[in-house]
């Protein structure tokens, strides 16, 4: 049971909604807009009904129209109620409609020769129900699991091929409807058939030209009405009666006096379904699912641009899913949000939900009370609308695509179109997916897996070294090669990495490579076949006597390397959590082989004298102002957020500055040894400590307070000047190191 608070909220929302949408002026605009939307909904629905229930099913067209109109009513109602945008208007759509017409034709052709009209109609209706309900469930699953964005990864050229193929099928479907022909052939050019479809094609061209020139959604219903008027004007001039037009097949046919709709799941219909034939066609429903979800998400994205607001794609999938479930159970075909009708609602009424509700009501009234006027609809005008829709697709995805797409992608569009036209939509879908895979492989193979190649001469770890150690690393830094990898690694790109490393082992213009660091921090994943190339790389490391260092391996990539047998204790292989620690290890190995002992220590006075030779006396007096302090491993010298009351010189040991956040692993900023300073920035700027400093080893530091610095500046200004020069020198060295690292990353 709803709580009093929720009832109050619901009541308040309903009151606000009514106050907004039922204002007299707004109500008039909504009613006017819904009448325009209703006319377009009826035109589209009847056209698709005439396309699906044609040929052997033409006698069942009135009942087919009833089913499709009821489905349209339920679809419009659900989308209007539940869409995240109040002005969304749905309609039964052309792309799934034309595919469904092909499936229906296949079902009818597969039925036994002696099948009666009831069996044909029942089987086709059940196929429509299964298609719409299945599509609705598919929409809902994608929406509930928030998978709507996956469809955006389908290449645009492949989607264009699907839509171009849809346009072709719509165009020939319109011609077939006008000519009462089941397929295209040279017989269509016989005079008695030519007169039936050629005027409709010309009318479709007029529609296409007018709509593209004006962009006004009202142009289409106006031309449609003029087309009907022109048709009856010709009939009046030739003195052809309504009965003769009906008998000669120019009109939709006579409608029964009773209601048009019958519940598709009633026992009488279900008992006449040919279930074996139906089950054999289930696989052909897959194109409807694929094309529908692509078109729905494209429409939703287009709607965002029109209303200039974000649309929740996953909610729209669920909304369209509910609408198609309801429409399918009512006998309607697949539909979803229409950009044109939603744009009309947005422009004319401000995007009110009441427009969709009124439209659904008018469609329902048409089915149950006012369907008689539908019998006056000329097939020529309905067929012209289908041809117009088809030509619109072909114009956008063939003619315009020639100028917008690279020629390689245009070939994909054209190939899919030709396969759909001459083989079938299912074959076109299959080819499109294969071409999408090929296109992905070709395009991704051109993406460099190595984002950057760096060397130890310019890119260093965050360990601040002594001057002598800097000189050694600069002289021998080319022994260290760093490869920052990116993207998804598969066999082809991994081979290119192997070849790049192998080429570096053959260089003769510098020292032999001793360490190859592969950083996986920006790698999104890797294919299992890529491990073959990394095995070859490890064999190459053993053969050429260099060490392979892997850093930044996390998640599934780490698991794949472990399953592939890559362990830290393997010869010629080292694993580190991040690039910084991997480079530090390599630098330590280079320094260990150098004539300078990296653990060598000297007094602070000697370290500072090395920075400013000739200032020994002043440095000695300067140290008298400093306070000596010993810290143990793990002990904090500075805590993040502390007041900046002291700064320190390191005499011996090692400390690390790091960022700390609750519940997260600390991030190393810099590791420092003898002769370096700590906390000078906060000390001079007067800001709280932005990082913590912790001892890694037993360390000795010398600190100076602000009071002692002021005292030194007053009593011994020359020593204070020496102090400032030392700080400037050390900050300058750190800045130069930072600039070199940034410069290396930008190359």
XYZ file of C-alpha atoms in Angstrom:
747
model
C 0.000 0.000 0.000
C 1.292 3.427 -0.888
C 2.268 5.657 2.022
C 0.412 8.942 2.693
C 3.565 10.794 1.627
C 3.715 9.011 -1.752
C -0.010 9.599 -2.282
C 0.490 13.259 -1.526
C 3.410 13.423 -3.955
C 1.423 11.663 -6.667
C -1.549 13.932 -6.078
C 0.686 17.012 -6.203
C 2.296 15.848 -9.434
C -1.078 15.124 -11.007
C -2.371 18.536 -9.946
C 0.690 20.257 -11.442
C 0.359 18.267 -14.666
C -3.327 19.102 -15.040
C -2.724 22.757 -14.316
C -0.089 22.850 -17.055
C -1.675 20.727 -19.788
C -5.376 21.537 -19.276
C -5.063 25.298 -19.520
C -7.551 26.439 -22.232
C -4.917 27.791 -24.604
C -2.606 24.817 -24.116
C -5.519 22.384 -24.444
C -6.482 23.840 -27.834
C -2.882 23.541 -29.072
C -2.675 19.947 -27.844
C -5.962 18.973 -29.515
C -4.904 20.581 -32.803
C -1.503 18.886 -32.698
C -3.026 15.513 -31.864
C -5.339 15.786 -34.893
C -2.329 16.343 -37.177
C -0.393 13.487 -35.544
C -3.467 11.240 -35.821
C -3.709 11.846 -39.580
C -0.046 10.888 -40.045
C -0.418 7.833 -37.791
C -3.428 6.614 -39.801
C -1.691 7.148 -43.147
C 1.417 5.226 -42.075
C -0.481 2.399 -40.349
C -2.829 1.796 -43.305
C 0.109 1.842 -45.745
C 1.936 -0.868 -43.804
C -1.239 -2.890 -43.392
C -1.789 -2.731 -47.156
C 1.812 -3.820 -47.699
C 1.590 -6.799 -45.330
C -1.942 -7.957 -46.146
C -1.564 -7.941 -49.917
C -1.673 -10.614 -52.597
C -3.346 -13.753 -51.265
C -4.224 -11.930 -48.032
C -5.873 -8.901 -49.671
C -9.344 -10.128 -48.726
C -8.292 -9.947 -45.060
C -6.936 -6.399 -45.353
C -9.780 -4.722 -43.360
C -9.149 -7.005 -40.389
C -5.399 -6.540 -40.824
C -5.899 -2.769 -40.683
C -7.914 -3.207 -37.491
C -5.135 -5.202 -35.845
C -2.407 -2.784 -36.874
C -4.408 0.280 -35.817
C -5.140 -1.205 -32.384
C -1.439 -2.020 -32.051
C -0.600 1.543 -33.028
C -3.048 2.888 -30.450
C -1.459 0.825 -27.653
C 2.068 1.722 -28.773
C 1.349 5.462 -28.856
C -0.385 5.260 -25.475
C 2.498 3.432 -23.730
C 5.250 5.653 -25.140
C 3.295 8.801 -24.288
C 2.812 7.619 -20.706
C 6.276 6.263 -19.901
C 8.831 8.063 -22.082
C 11.424 10.222 -20.314
C 10.451 13.033 -22.711
C 6.813 14.059 -22.382
C 6.463 14.918 -26.075
C 7.589 11.554 -27.457
C 5.282 10.167 -30.140
C 5.661 6.601 -31.393
C 4.500 5.068 -34.644
C 4.642 1.642 -36.257
C 7.864 1.795 -38.210
C 8.899 1.300 -41.808
C 12.131 -0.700 -41.395
C 10.684 -3.555 -39.281
C 7.408 -3.276 -41.212
C 8.965 -4.039 -44.590
C 11.011 -6.919 -43.146
C 7.834 -8.298 -41.603
C 6.105 -8.047 -44.984
C 8.856 -10.246 -46.461
C 8.499 -12.772 -43.644
C 4.710 -12.818 -44.093
C 5.137 -13.450 -47.827
C 7.480 -16.340 -47.015
C 5.003 -17.791 -44.500
C 2.104 -17.607 -46.960
C 4.201 -19.214 -49.707
C 5.229 -22.043 -47.377
C 1.645 -22.942 -46.398
C 0.097 -26.012 -48.074
C -1.664 -25.390 -51.386
C -5.006 -26.262 -49.841
C -4.720 -23.806 -46.952
C -7.842 -21.650 -46.642
C -7.977 -17.914 -45.918
C -8.635 -18.472 -42.219
C -5.486 -20.588 -41.830
C -3.383 -18.082 -43.773
C -4.737 -15.122 -41.826
C -4.338 -16.846 -38.443
C -0.760 -17.940 -39.163
C 0.249 -14.480 -40.381
C -1.382 -12.758 -37.393
C 0.461 -15.061 -35.017
C 3.730 -14.277 -36.826
C 3.029 -10.571 -36.285
C 2.260 -11.161 -32.594
C 5.458 -13.172 -32.066
C 7.564 -10.553 -33.886
C 6.232 -7.596 -31.917
C 6.251 -9.355 -28.538
C 9.758 -10.724 -29.179
C 11.017 -7.280 -30.160
C 9.388 -5.769 -27.083
C 11.104 -8.289 -24.808
C 14.421 -7.661 -26.579
C 14.056 -3.910 -26.013
C 13.255 -4.446 -22.338
C 16.215 -6.765 -21.729
C 18.615 -4.255 -23.305
C 17.105 -1.446 -21.265
C 16.985 -3.285 -17.933
C 20.621 -4.395 -18.244
C 21.632 -0.927 -19.515
C 23.019 -2.311 -22.765
C 21.551 0.288 -25.094
C 24.933 1.890 -25.708
C 26.377 -1.328 -27.188
C 24.505 -0.800 -30.435
C 26.456 2.411 -30.974
C 29.568 0.330 -31.589
C 28.107 -1.062 -34.819
C 29.928 0.712 -37.685
C 27.908 3.536 -39.190
C 28.462 2.220 -42.716
C 26.956 -1.160 -41.785
C 23.905 0.560 -40.280
C 23.692 2.621 -43.472
C 23.674 -0.571 -45.545
C 20.791 -1.979 -43.486
C 18.771 1.219 -43.873
C 19.524 1.511 -47.591
C 18.313 -2.070 -48.027
C 15.186 -1.183 -46.070
C 14.610 1.730 -48.431
C 14.835 -0.536 -51.471
C 12.355 -3.008 -50.022
C 9.944 -0.208 -49.101
C 10.117 1.243 -52.608
C 9.474 -2.045 -54.391
C 6.814 -2.880 -51.799
C 5.003 0.341 -52.678
C 5.196 -0.438 -56.399
C 3.930 -3.976 -55.779
C 1.009 -2.618 -53.732
C -0.013 -0.197 -56.469
C 0.323 -2.772 -59.259
C -1.167 -5.703 -57.290
C 1.994 -7.660 -58.183
C 3.814 -10.042 -55.860
C 7.234 -9.314 -57.407
C 8.973 -6.967 -59.800
C 9.242 -8.054 -63.445
C 9.119 -6.614 -66.949
C 5.358 -7.136 -66.979
C 5.089 -4.032 -64.783
C 5.852 -1.958 -67.883
C 2.787 -3.172 -69.697
C 0.398 -0.222 -70.233
C -2.379 -1.584 -67.999
C 0.048 -2.022 -65.081
C 2.208 1.007 -65.813
C -0.752 3.346 -65.321
C -1.297 1.879 -61.834
C 2.160 2.507 -60.354
C 3.925 5.193 -62.412
C 1.720 8.097 -61.167
C 2.345 6.893 -57.605
C 6.123 6.910 -58.156
C 5.889 10.441 -59.548
C 3.825 11.483 -56.514
C 6.497 9.933 -54.259
C 9.169 12.004 -56.015
C 7.094 15.129 -55.425
C 6.816 14.179 -51.722
C 10.578 13.638 -51.493
C 11.389 16.923 -53.179
C 8.880 18.908 -51.105
C 9.880 17.409 -47.757
C 13.619 17.892 -48.417
C 13.058 21.476 -49.534
C 10.713 22.600 -46.752
C 11.485 20.382 -43.765
C 7.962 21.077 -42.445
C 6.258 17.893 -41.164
C 2.889 19.208 -42.353
C 3.970 19.103 -46.005
C 3.539 15.328 -46.215
C -0.123 15.117 -45.119
C -0.970 18.073 -47.393
C 0.543 16.364 -50.452
C -1.102 13.093 -49.403
C -4.504 14.830 -49.299
C -3.831 16.519 -52.648
C -2.924 13.127 -54.094
C -6.259 11.686 -52.988
C -8.040 14.731 -54.388
C -6.214 14.393 -57.710
C -7.088 10.691 -57.871
C -10.801 11.330 -57.383
C -10.692 14.284 -59.786
C -9.430 11.941 -62.508
C -12.107 9.395 -61.556
C -14.792 12.118 -61.816
C -13.531 13.291 -65.206
C -13.505 9.709 -66.534
C -16.931 9.096 -64.978
C -15.663 6.091 -62.994
C -17.853 5.263 -60.026
C -16.702 4.280 -56.556
C -17.974 0.720 -57.145
C -15.974 0.473 -60.365
C -12.831 1.792 -58.694
C -13.272 -0.808 -55.974
C -13.915 -3.640 -58.433
C -10.923 -2.694 -60.594
C -8.587 -2.809 -57.535
C -7.794 0.895 -57.266
C -9.018 1.110 -53.650
C -8.349 -0.770 -50.436
C -11.682 -2.562 -50.738
C -14.961 -2.686 -48.871
C -14.822 -2.765 -45.109
C -17.188 -4.938 -43.043
C -20.004 -3.216 -41.217
C -18.952 -4.589 -37.820
C -15.780 -3.884 -35.836
C -12.424 -4.359 -37.541
C -10.534 -5.769 -34.570
C -10.567 -9.235 -33.134
C -8.327 -10.382 -30.293
C -5.434 -12.272 -31.954
C -5.013 -14.790 -29.108
C -8.581 -16.046 -29.100
C -9.036 -19.790 -29.454
C -10.587 -19.631 -32.927
C -7.530 -17.955 -34.404
C -5.026 -20.035 -32.427
C -6.616 -23.297 -33.574
C -6.063 -22.353 -37.232
C -2.358 -21.435 -36.915
C 0.029 -23.670 -38.852
C 2.590 -23.957 -36.076
C 5.218 -26.061 -37.960
C 5.413 -23.493 -40.784
C 5.522 -20.688 -38.236
C 8.339 -22.242 -36.198
C 10.475 -22.624 -39.319
C 10.367 -18.838 -39.833
C 11.364 -17.779 -36.291
C 15.027 -17.383 -37.295
C 13.986 -14.799 -39.874
C 12.881 -12.494 -37.043
C 16.487 -11.607 -36.143
C 16.740 -8.786 -38.723
C 13.674 -7.139 -37.158
C 15.362 -7.128 -33.734
C 18.679 -5.771 -34.998
C 17.281 -3.090 -37.286
C 14.665 -2.000 -34.743
C 17.053 -1.449 -31.858
C 19.507 0.410 -34.114
C 16.772 2.648 -35.515
C 15.240 3.275 -32.074
C 18.547 4.437 -30.589
C 19.321 6.559 -33.641
C 15.895 8.178 -33.320
C 16.417 8.771 -29.605
C 19.761 10.449 -30.306
C 18.147 12.569 -33.009
C 15.380 13.548 -30.596
C 18.005 14.799 -28.124
C 19.321 17.204 -30.746
C 15.827 18.521 -31.505
C 14.667 19.125 -27.935
C 18.181 20.012 -26.701
C 17.811 17.757 -23.669
C 19.298 14.422 -22.645
C 17.142 11.373 -23.293
C 17.608 8.298 -21.117
C 18.313 5.650 -23.759
C 17.822 2.685 -21.460
C 14.492 4.039 -20.219
C 13.380 4.605 -23.821
C 14.262 0.999 -24.614
C 12.106 -0.179 -21.717
C 9.306 2.177 -22.745
C 9.396 0.966 -26.352
C 9.543 -2.600 -25.043
C 6.345 -2.121 -23.021
C 4.699 -0.467 -26.028
C 5.600 -3.320 -28.367
C 4.468 -5.948 -25.865
C 1.085 -4.259 -25.667
C 0.929 -3.641 -29.425
C 1.948 -7.225 -30.183
C -0.741 -8.689 -27.957
C -3.205 -6.458 -29.796
C -1.962 -7.642 -33.201
C 0.140 -4.571 -34.099
C 3.539 -4.465 -35.775
C 6.824 -3.209 -34.327
C 7.103 0.504 -33.635
C 9.020 3.040 -31.563
C 9.700 6.767 -31.254
C 9.295 8.800 -34.447
C 11.549 11.848 -34.833
C 9.177 13.609 -37.222
C 6.059 13.234 -35.064
C 7.893 13.989 -31.822
C 9.388 17.081 -33.462
C 5.917 18.145 -34.609
C 4.617 17.766 -31.054
C 7.617 19.646 -29.651
C 7.133 22.553 -32.070
C 3.331 22.795 -32.083
C 2.408 22.086 -28.464
C 5.654 22.424 -26.535
C 6.023 18.655 -26.188
C 2.946 17.797 -24.133
C 2.045 14.273 -23.060
C -1.633 14.959 -23.713
C -1.017 14.976 -27.487
C -0.056 11.313 -27.478
C -3.021 10.406 -25.288
C -5.473 12.217 -27.581
C -3.880 10.591 -30.643
C -4.293 7.122 -29.157
C -7.936 7.911 -28.382
C -8.619 9.041 -31.973
C -7.002 5.905 -33.415
C -9.166 3.739 -31.133
C -12.328 5.591 -32.209
C -11.391 4.996 -35.847
C -11.184 1.235 -35.344
C -14.413 0.805 -33.425
C -16.635 3.579 -34.802
C -15.321 5.222 -37.940
C -13.402 2.783 -40.129
C -15.780 3.013 -43.085
C -14.022 6.008 -44.614
C -10.812 3.970 -44.943
C -12.319 2.063 -47.858
C -12.025 5.259 -49.932
C -8.208 5.296 -49.643
C -6.576 4.806 -53.098
C -3.828 2.191 -53.282
C -1.888 4.513 -55.556
C -1.540 7.168 -52.831
C -0.746 4.614 -50.110
C 1.824 2.982 -52.372
C 3.269 6.419 -53.139
C 3.844 6.941 -49.400
C 5.757 3.640 -49.193
C 7.826 4.553 -52.253
C 8.503 7.981 -50.699
C 9.742 6.368 -47.474
C 11.940 4.016 -49.476
C 13.358 6.800 -51.618
C 14.082 8.818 -48.463
C 16.234 5.987 -47.139
C 17.989 5.563 -50.498
C 18.553 9.308 -50.804
C 20.126 9.515 -47.338
C 22.134 6.289 -47.408
C 23.170 6.029 -51.054
C 23.152 9.459 -52.699
C 24.178 11.492 -49.619
C 26.497 8.726 -48.400
C 28.532 9.072 -51.609
C 29.584 12.556 -50.460
C 29.792 11.923 -46.695
C 31.534 8.553 -46.366
C 34.994 7.400 -47.439
C 34.727 5.343 -50.614
C 35.693 2.144 -48.776
C 32.731 2.564 -46.412
C 30.422 3.532 -49.271
C 31.307 0.218 -50.935
C 30.148 -1.548 -47.759
C 26.806 0.302 -47.864
C 26.312 -0.511 -51.546
C 27.299 -4.158 -51.102
C 24.822 -4.722 -48.270
C 22.118 -2.956 -50.295
C 22.705 -5.205 -53.320
C 22.711 -8.375 -51.217
C 19.425 -7.365 -49.558
C 17.919 -6.487 -52.944
C 18.915 -9.655 -54.770
C 19.345 -12.282 -52.033
C 17.340 -11.281 -48.971
C 17.405 -9.242 -45.788
C 18.725 -12.057 -43.583
C 21.653 -12.562 -45.939
C 22.246 -8.805 -45.919
C 22.281 -8.757 -42.118
C 24.759 -11.649 -42.037
C 27.009 -9.969 -44.593
C 26.787 -6.678 -42.686
C 27.916 -8.287 -39.441
C 30.797 -10.057 -41.206
C 31.845 -6.802 -42.847
C 31.604 -5.043 -39.475
C 34.052 -7.564 -38.032
C 36.400 -7.182 -40.991
C 36.144 -3.396 -40.783
C 36.928 -3.519 -37.063
C 39.986 -5.721 -37.602
C 41.280 -3.554 -40.452
C 40.732 -0.286 -38.582
C 42.042 -1.554 -35.255
C 45.118 -3.063 -36.844
C 46.027 0.478 -37.913
C 45.886 1.724 -34.317
C 49.352 1.701 -32.794
C 49.455 -0.502 -29.726
C 52.552 1.424 -28.563
C 51.303 4.842 -27.559
C 54.773 6.119 -26.656
C 58.336 4.866 -26.723
C 60.493 6.470 -24.017
C 64.086 6.046 -22.880
C 65.801 6.251 -19.514
C 67.833 9.248 -20.670
C 64.768 11.504 -20.523
C 62.087 9.664 -18.541
C 62.878 8.752 -14.941
C 61.183 7.285 -11.926
C 59.949 9.464 -9.095
C 63.077 8.721 -7.106
C 65.229 11.836 -6.780
C 68.883 10.812 -7.172
C 72.152 12.429 -6.272
C 74.013 14.453 -8.885
C 76.504 11.650 -9.595
C 73.669 9.142 -9.980
C 71.843 11.517 -12.366
C 74.951 11.659 -14.509
C 75.210 7.862 -14.673
C 71.534 7.453 -15.588
C 71.839 10.138 -18.264
C 74.909 8.479 -19.776
C 73.457 4.952 -19.673
C 69.726 5.737 -19.873
C 69.389 4.300 -23.380
C 69.839 0.838 -21.847
C 66.270 1.311 -20.591
C 63.443 1.358 -23.196
C 59.882 2.049 -22.072
C 56.813 1.131 -24.136
C 53.528 2.670 -22.965
C 50.849 0.414 -24.477
C 47.202 1.284 -25.179
C 43.865 -0.140 -26.293
C 42.960 -3.767 -26.822
C 45.864 -6.014 -27.739
C 45.293 -8.969 -30.028
C 47.578 -11.182 -32.095
C 48.136 -8.698 -34.938
C 49.035 -5.702 -32.750
C 51.094 -7.848 -30.363
C 53.200 -8.997 -33.316
C 53.926 -5.376 -34.236
C 55.095 -4.787 -30.642
C 57.370 -7.838 -30.847
C 58.894 -6.570 -34.083
C 59.468 -3.111 -32.597
C 61.304 -4.560 -29.578
C 63.307 -6.907 -31.803
C 64.427 -3.963 -33.964
C 65.744 -2.189 -30.852
C 67.883 -5.216 -29.972
C 69.578 -4.904 -33.376
C 70.566 -1.248 -33.035
C 74.252 -0.444 -33.321
C 74.221 3.320 -32.720
C 73.895 3.112 -28.925
C 74.337 0.836 -25.942
C 72.603 -2.577 -26.075
C 69.131 -2.579 -24.565
C 69.158 -4.149 -21.077
C 65.563 -3.472 -19.986
C 62.337 -3.407 -22.019
C 59.517 -2.034 -19.866
C 55.974 -2.731 -21.133
C 53.383 -0.615 -19.331
C 49.801 -1.975 -19.466
C 48.159 0.848 -17.479
C 46.150 2.025 -20.529
C 45.470 -1.420 -21.977
C 41.745 -2.254 -21.936
C 42.228 -5.983 -22.519
C 44.027 -8.526 -24.625
C 43.101 -11.538 -26.677
C 44.398 -14.929 -25.591
C 46.270 -15.242 -28.905
C 48.301 -12.144 -27.984
C 50.051 -14.210 -25.304
C 51.806 -16.114 -28.101
C 53.591 -12.915 -29.093
C 54.529 -12.174 -25.478
C 55.973 -15.693 -25.189
C 58.083 -14.951 -28.263
C 59.104 -11.693 -26.624
C 60.224 -13.520 -23.491
C 62.227 -15.977 -25.607
C 63.831 -13.004 -27.370
C 64.741 -11.473 -23.980
C 66.530 -14.654 -22.933
C 68.286 -14.898 -26.297
C 69.434 -11.251 -26.375
C 70.152 -11.003 -22.616
C 67.745 -8.237 -21.704
C 65.062 -8.171 -18.996
C 61.384 -7.897 -19.844
C 59.616 -5.731 -17.252
C 55.784 -5.777 -17.201
C 54.003 -3.026 -15.266
C 50.389 -2.001 -14.649
C 48.877 -5.462 -15.177
C 45.463 -5.546 -13.510
C 42.167 -7.404 -13.716
C 41.603 -9.858 -16.539
C 44.918 -9.018 -18.241
C 46.798 -10.025 -15.100
C 44.819 -13.273 -14.885
C 45.567 -14.071 -18.527
C 49.316 -13.613 -17.995
C 49.203 -15.791 -14.898
C 47.341 -18.536 -16.760
C 49.836 -18.170 -19.599
C 52.674 -19.054 -17.220
C 54.163 -15.572 -16.786
C 55.524 -15.487 -13.227
C 57.773 -12.939 -11.527
C 60.398 -15.575 -10.718
C 60.893 -16.451 -14.377
C 64.279 -15.707 -15.842
C 64.441 -12.440 -17.799
C 61.016 -11.313 -16.456
C 60.037 -8.831 -13.769
C 56.505 -7.751 -12.752
C 55.588 -4.503 -10.979
C 52.282 -2.941 -9.950
C 52.976 0.350 -11.744
C 55.369 1.925 -14.219
C 57.100 4.127 -11.654
C 58.302 1.227 -9.499
C 59.290 -0.752 -12.584
C 61.501 2.085 -13.828
C 62.959 2.541 -10.318
C 64.034 -1.113 -10.293
C 65.692 -0.748 -13.704
C 67.519 2.413 -12.591
C 68.764 0.641 -9.480
C 70.160 -2.185 -11.640
C 71.965 0.306 -13.871
C 73.414 2.142 -10.857
C 74.396 -1.139 -9.178
C 76.671 -1.925 -12.134
C 78.181 1.588 -12.064
C 81.413 2.478 -10.248
C 79.438 4.693 -7.816
C 77.799 3.020 -4.809
C 74.159 4.134 -4.715
C 74.095 3.563 -0.960
C 77.129 5.797 -0.383
C 76.438 8.455 2.199
C 78.164 11.688 3.200
C 77.504 14.445 5.710
C 74.885 17.085 4.994
C 77.625 19.710 4.991
C 79.481 17.865 2.198
C 76.249 17.397 0.217
C 75.372 21.096 0.375
C 78.959 22.101 -0.393
C 78.743 20.035 -3.579
C 75.795 22.224 -4.634
C 77.626 25.520 -3.940
C 81.410 24.919 -4.027
C 83.396 27.578 -2.193
C 80.649 28.264 0.373
C 81.836 25.739 3.001
C 82.224 28.278 5.813
C 78.772 29.767 5.355
C 77.241 26.302 4.957
C 78.846 25.241 8.221
C 77.299 28.224 10.060
C 73.976 27.605 8.234
C 73.809 24.019 9.574
C 74.091 25.461 13.075
C 70.560 26.820 12.636
C 69.199 23.355 11.742
C 67.732 20.787 14.122
C 68.921 17.188 13.654
C 66.261 14.451 13.763
C 66.350 10.668 13.313
C 63.274 8.841 11.958
C 62.584 5.111 11.763
C 61.122 3.234 8.749
C 57.353 3.845 8.510
C 57.513 6.952 10.706
C 55.821 10.116 9.429
C 58.004 13.156 9.039
C 55.107 15.210 7.614
C 51.407 14.430 7.657
C 49.050 15.512 4.897
C 47.122 18.610 6.024
C 49.681 19.698 8.649
C 50.682 23.316 9.093
C 53.845 24.251 7.090
C 55.960 25.233 10.073
C 59.166 23.306 9.148
C 61.220 22.246 6.140
C 63.925 19.585 6.084
C 67.233 18.566 4.482
C 67.870 14.829 4.169
C 71.346 13.767 5.243
C 70.954 9.982 4.946
C 68.356 7.295 4.375
C 65.306 7.595 2.156
C 61.830 9.107 2.472
C 58.785 9.152 0.190
C 56.235 11.908 -0.378
C 52.824 10.450 -1.146
C 49.157 11.368 -1.521
C 46.834 9.648 0.927
C 43.057 9.231 0.735
C 40.788 7.201 3.041
C 40.238 3.670 1.771
C 42.685 4.063 -1.129
C 46.230 2.961 -1.730
C 48.749 5.825 -1.277
C 50.102 7.345 -4.499
C 53.852 7.949 -4.609
C 54.849 11.462 -5.657
C 58.600 11.392 -5.054
C 61.205 9.306 -3.251
C 64.216 11.250 -1.979
C 67.627 10.489 -0.497
C 70.594 12.437 0.901
C 71.067 16.031 -0.218
C 67.405 16.712 -1.052
C 64.844 18.980 0.639
C 61.382 18.214 1.968
C 58.411 20.508 2.478
C 59.983 23.662 1.036
C 56.986 24.616 -1.133
C 54.475 24.692 1.706
C 57.107 26.277 3.947
C 57.606 29.273 1.645
C 54.042 29.533 0.264
C 52.370 29.180 3.649
C 49.880 26.490 2.517
C 48.983 23.318 4.388
C 50.855 20.142 3.553
C 49.437 18.677 0.318
C 51.164 15.307 0.815
C 52.527 13.089 3.560
C 56.223 12.191 3.915
C 57.136 8.782 5.358
C 60.560 7.223 5.975
C 61.398 4.154 3.868
C 64.658 3.477 5.682
C 66.301 4.694 8.898
C 66.929 8.315 8.001
C 68.590 11.431 9.396
C 67.112 14.829 8.528
C 67.838 18.424 9.503
C 64.933 20.811 9.953
C 64.563 24.558 10.113
C 61.588 26.521 11.419
C 60.324 29.843 10.131
C 61.489 31.522 13.339
C 65.029 30.176 12.922
C 65.082 31.280 9.264
C 64.044 34.831 10.264
C 66.705 34.832 12.975
C 69.365 33.702 10.458
C 68.252 36.390 7.999
C 68.686 39.054 10.740
C 71.966 37.856 12.299
C 73.727 36.148 9.370
C 72.192 37.511 6.155
C 75.014 36.048 4.019
C 74.312 32.523 5.353
C 70.597 33.117 4.738
C 71.448 34.094 1.167
C 73.406 30.843 0.785
C 70.419 28.947 2.167
C 68.082 30.505 -0.422
C 70.531 29.835 -3.264
C 70.686 26.153 -2.292
C 66.893 25.936 -2.288
C 66.711 27.664 -5.698
C 69.336 25.276 -7.105
C 67.490 22.182 -5.886
C 64.103 23.463 -7.091
C 65.656 24.291 -10.465
C 67.021 20.746 -10.835
C 63.611 19.328 -9.974
C 61.929 21.630 -12.505
C 64.376 20.642 -15.262
C 63.683 16.973 -14.543
C 59.934 17.618 -14.724
C 60.247 19.521 -18.025
C 62.294 16.716 -19.556
C 59.690 14.151 -18.510
C 56.840 16.228 -19.972
C 58.807 16.784 -23.168
C 59.443 13.047 -23.497
C 55.729 12.293 -23.077
C 54.769 14.802 -25.783
C 57.050 13.381 -28.464
